[in-house]
């Protein structure tokens, strides 16, 4: 596809894929689930039962107790090492707003800020950029720690204006909708300066970008 940035799974894609995209002049973002354990990942056994909470709504995934940085930091560091070693340019950290969900743990906004800043530092220590995914309520506190934003469905929930601080700071906003037609969100997204598109929820290859 003739797009400047690819956001792909860091486990399912090898360095050959990243190298091919780089040769084509693309930047490549490494998807990593930092807020939930996934029983289908190669390092699934690294997560003790004590840090795994309720399901996050996806099969085989359970929210993590992000207060346990002593356990989670080395796991995430190893994952980011893999992204770096494969040649990725940046990280997409998923599920970084556990404190707003029923995780099974009494997580606070302060817990989330501490964890998200740790995640951002891990990326930067490895020379990788990192985006803040969703977690709109903490944008004012985390803007300085993250290099761009990734948002799902801000138009559907009428909250895209909350991402304006990233644009004002000269940082990109990559935005996707799953249910709305492009005509329903592209005018606003274009006016705000977002890079926006519609995709199917299964994240297949189809895409309908805003122009």
Short mmCIF file of C-alpha atoms in Angstrom, two decimals:
data_model
loop_
_atom_site.label_atom_id
_atom_site.label_comp_id
_atom_site.label_asym_id
_atom_site.label_seq_id
_atom_site.Cartn_x
_atom_site.Cartn_y
_atom_site.Cartn_z
CA UNK A 1 0.00 0.00 0.00
CA UNK A 2 1.16 3.52 -0.75
CA UNK A 3 1.15 4.80 2.83
CA UNK A 4 4.05 6.37 4.74
CA UNK A 5 3.58 4.53 8.04
CA UNK A 6 2.79 0.88 8.81
CA UNK A 7 1.63 -0.27 12.25
CA UNK A 8 2.13 -4.04 12.50
CA UNK A 9 2.44 -6.74 15.14
CA UNK A 10 5.89 -7.00 16.66
CA UNK A 11 5.76 -10.77 17.14
CA UNK A 12 4.09 -11.87 13.91
CA UNK A 13 6.41 -9.81 11.69
CA UNK A 14 10.14 -10.36 11.35
CA UNK A 15 13.03 -8.11 10.48
CA UNK A 16 12.62 -9.06 6.81
CA UNK A 17 9.19 -7.42 6.73
CA UNK A 18 10.50 -4.28 8.43
CA UNK A 19 13.48 -4.13 6.08
CA UNK A 20 11.23 -4.46 3.02
CA UNK A 21 9.06 -1.61 4.24
CA UNK A 22 12.09 0.54 5.00
CA UNK A 23 13.43 -0.03 1.50
CA UNK A 24 10.10 1.26 0.23
CA UNK A 25 10.54 4.42 2.29
CA UNK A 26 8.05 3.51 5.02
CA UNK A 27 8.24 4.00 8.77
CA UNK A 28 7.19 0.96 10.80
CA UNK A 29 5.49 0.91 14.21
CA UNK A 30 5.72 -2.15 16.45
CA UNK A 31 2.46 -3.18 18.14
CA UNK A 32 2.98 -4.37 21.72
CA UNK A 33 0.26 -5.10 24.26
CA UNK A 34 1.68 -3.56 27.43
CA UNK A 35 -1.48 -3.54 29.52
CA UNK A 36 -2.79 -7.08 29.15
CA UNK A 37 -1.28 -10.56 29.16
CA UNK A 38 -2.00 -12.63 26.05
CA UNK A 39 -1.90 -16.41 26.40
CA UNK A 40 -0.89 -16.82 22.75
CA UNK A 41 2.41 -14.90 22.96
CA UNK A 42 5.81 -16.65 23.16
CA UNK A 43 6.52 -15.06 26.54
CA UNK A 44 3.10 -15.80 28.06
CA UNK A 45 4.66 -17.90 30.83
CA UNK A 46 6.60 -14.87 32.07
CA UNK A 47 3.43 -13.39 33.57
CA UNK A 48 2.67 -14.91 37.00
CA UNK A 49 -0.98 -15.42 37.90
CA UNK A 50 -0.76 -12.69 40.53
CA UNK A 51 -0.43 -9.95 37.91
CA UNK A 52 -3.25 -11.18 35.68
CA UNK A 53 -6.72 -9.84 36.34
CA UNK A 54 -10.03 -9.88 34.52
CA UNK A 55 -10.49 -10.37 30.78
CA UNK A 56 -10.07 -7.24 28.70
CA UNK A 57 -12.79 -8.48 26.37
CA UNK A 58 -10.54 -10.18 23.82
CA UNK A 59 -10.00 -13.97 23.80
CA UNK A 60 -6.97 -15.06 25.79
CA UNK A 61 -6.25 -11.58 27.18
CA UNK A 62 -6.28 -10.45 30.80
CA UNK A 63 -5.60 -7.03 32.27
CA UNK A 64 -2.29 -6.63 34.07
CA UNK A 65 -1.61 -5.22 37.52
CA UNK A 66 0.47 -2.31 36.29
CA UNK A 67 1.50 -1.48 39.84
CA UNK A 68 3.87 -4.46 39.67
CA UNK A 69 6.59 -2.75 37.66
CA UNK A 70 9.14 -5.07 39.30
CA UNK A 71 7.62 -7.90 37.27
CA UNK A 72 6.37 -6.08 34.20
CA UNK A 73 9.31 -3.79 33.47
CA UNK A 74 11.77 -6.55 32.45
CA UNK A 75 9.09 -8.28 30.37
CA UNK A 76 8.27 -5.11 28.46
CA UNK A 77 11.95 -4.22 28.15
CA UNK A 78 12.58 -7.57 26.47
CA UNK A 79 9.65 -7.00 24.11
CA UNK A 80 10.95 -3.57 23.17
CA UNK A 81 14.40 -5.06 22.66
CA UNK A 82 12.82 -7.36 20.09
CA UNK A 83 11.17 -4.41 18.32
CA UNK A 84 14.49 -2.58 18.23
CA UNK A 85 16.42 -5.60 17.05
CA UNK A 86 13.94 -6.18 14.23
CA UNK A 87 14.51 -2.61 13.07
CA UNK A 88 11.18 -1.02 14.00
CA UNK A 89 11.04 2.76 14.29
CA UNK A 90 8.43 3.14 17.01
CA UNK A 91 6.14 1.42 19.51
CA UNK A 92 2.35 1.24 19.70
CA UNK A 93 1.67 0.32 23.35
CA UNK A 94 -1.84 -1.10 23.66
CA UNK A 95 -4.13 -1.05 26.70
CA UNK A 96 -2.55 1.87 28.52
CA UNK A 97 -5.80 3.02 30.15
CA UNK A 98 -6.49 0.11 32.48
CA UNK A 99 -7.35 2.45 35.34
CA UNK A 100 -10.60 3.36 33.54
CA UNK A 101 -11.62 -0.29 33.17
CA UNK A 102 -12.75 -3.13 35.43
CA UNK A 103 -9.38 -4.86 35.57
CA UNK A 104 -9.78 -6.71 38.84
CA UNK A 105 -7.20 -4.42 40.45
CA UNK A 106 -7.74 -1.08 42.27
CA UNK A 107 -5.73 0.90 39.73
CA UNK A 108 -5.62 4.68 40.02
CA UNK A 109 -4.87 7.43 37.55
CA UNK A 110 -1.54 7.92 39.32
CA UNK A 111 -0.70 4.24 38.84
CA UNK A 112 -1.40 4.61 35.14
CA UNK A 113 0.72 7.73 34.76
CA UNK A 114 3.64 6.02 36.47
CA UNK A 115 3.34 2.94 34.27
CA UNK A 116 2.86 4.83 31.03
CA UNK A 117 5.87 7.00 31.72
CA UNK A 118 7.91 3.88 32.42
CA UNK A 119 6.78 2.39 29.11
CA UNK A 120 7.70 5.59 27.25
CA UNK A 121 11.12 5.66 28.89
CA UNK A 122 11.78 2.03 27.91
CA UNK A 123 11.11 2.93 24.28
CA UNK A 124 13.23 6.07 24.31
CA UNK A 125 16.12 4.25 25.99
CA UNK A 126 16.17 1.98 22.93
CA UNK A 127 16.05 4.79 20.41
CA UNK A 128 12.41 4.12 19.56
CA UNK A 129 9.59 6.63 19.28
CA UNK A 130 6.36 5.80 21.07
CA UNK A 131 2.73 6.79 20.69
CA UNK A 132 0.07 7.29 23.34
CA UNK A 133 -2.85 5.05 22.41
CA UNK A 134 -6.25 6.31 23.52
CA UNK A 135 -6.00 7.29 27.26
CA UNK A 136 -7.40 10.69 26.33
CA UNK A 137 -7.93 11.76 29.92
CA UNK A 138 -4.20 11.77 30.62
CA UNK A 139 -3.03 13.58 27.51
CA UNK A 140 -2.23 16.81 29.41
CA UNK A 141 0.03 14.87 31.78
CA UNK A 142 1.66 12.58 29.18
CA UNK A 143 2.07 14.84 26.16
CA UNK A 144 5.74 15.47 26.91
CA UNK A 145 6.46 11.75 27.31
CA UNK A 146 4.99 10.53 24.01
CA UNK A 147 5.98 11.35 20.44
CA UNK A 148 2.64 10.88 18.68
CA UNK A 149 -0.90 9.66 19.38
CA UNK A 150 -2.87 6.67 18.17
CA UNK A 151 -6.62 6.89 18.62
CA UNK A 152 -9.54 4.59 17.97
CA UNK A 153 -13.05 5.92 17.44
CA UNK A 154 -12.70 9.44 18.82
CA UNK A 155 -15.24 10.62 16.23
CA UNK A 156 -17.76 7.95 17.20
CA UNK A 157 -17.48 9.03 20.83
CA UNK A 158 -17.22 12.75 19.99
CA UNK A 159 -13.93 13.32 21.73
CA UNK A 160 -11.44 14.07 18.94
CA UNK A 161 -10.89 17.60 20.25
CA UNK A 162 -9.10 16.11 23.24
CA UNK A 163 -6.23 15.12 20.92
CA UNK A 164 -5.59 18.68 19.77
CA UNK A 165 -2.65 19.14 22.22
CA UNK A 166 -0.64 16.64 20.14
CA UNK A 167 -1.27 18.61 16.95
CA UNK A 168 -0.41 21.89 18.66
CA UNK A 169 2.84 20.31 19.85
CA UNK A 170 3.72 19.30 16.29
CA UNK A 171 3.11 15.62 17.00
CA UNK A 172 1.14 13.34 14.66
CA UNK A 173 -2.26 11.87 15.47
CA UNK A 174 -3.03 8.56 13.75
CA UNK A 175 -6.77 7.99 14.00
CA UNK A 176 -9.02 5.11 12.96
CA UNK A 177 -12.77 4.58 12.97
CA UNK A 178 -14.49 1.20 12.63
CA UNK A 179 -18.21 1.95 12.45
CA UNK A 180 -18.55 5.39 10.88
CA UNK A 181 -18.39 6.07 7.16
CA UNK A 182 -15.57 8.36 6.07
CA UNK A 183 -18.07 11.11 5.25
CA UNK A 184 -19.08 11.13 8.91
CA UNK A 185 -15.63 11.85 10.33
CA UNK A 186 -13.14 12.86 7.64
CA UNK A 187 -14.16 16.54 7.44
CA UNK A 188 -13.50 17.02 11.16
CA UNK A 189 -10.37 14.85 11.14
CA UNK A 190 -8.91 16.74 8.19
CA UNK A 191 -9.69 20.09 9.83
CA UNK A 192 -7.92 19.00 12.99
CA UNK A 193 -4.85 17.80 11.09
CA UNK A 194 -5.20 14.11 11.90
CA UNK A 195 -4.06 11.23 9.70
CA UNK A 196 -7.33 9.31 9.67
CA UNK A 197 -8.94 6.29 8.07
CA UNK A 198 -11.68 3.74 8.44
CA UNK A 199 -10.86 0.05 8.87
CA UNK A 200 -12.73 -3.11 9.74
CA UNK A 201 -12.48 -4.20 13.37
CA UNK A 202 -10.54 -7.34 12.43
CA UNK A 203 -7.79 -5.03 11.10
CA UNK A 204 -7.68 -6.72 7.72
CA UNK A 205 -5.89 -5.08 4.80
CA UNK A 206 -8.87 -2.99 3.70
CA UNK A 207 -8.65 0.74 4.47
CA UNK A 208 -10.62 3.82 3.56
CA UNK A 209 -8.42 6.87 4.20
CA UNK A 210 -9.46 10.45 4.60
CA UNK A 211 -8.15 12.69 1.83
#
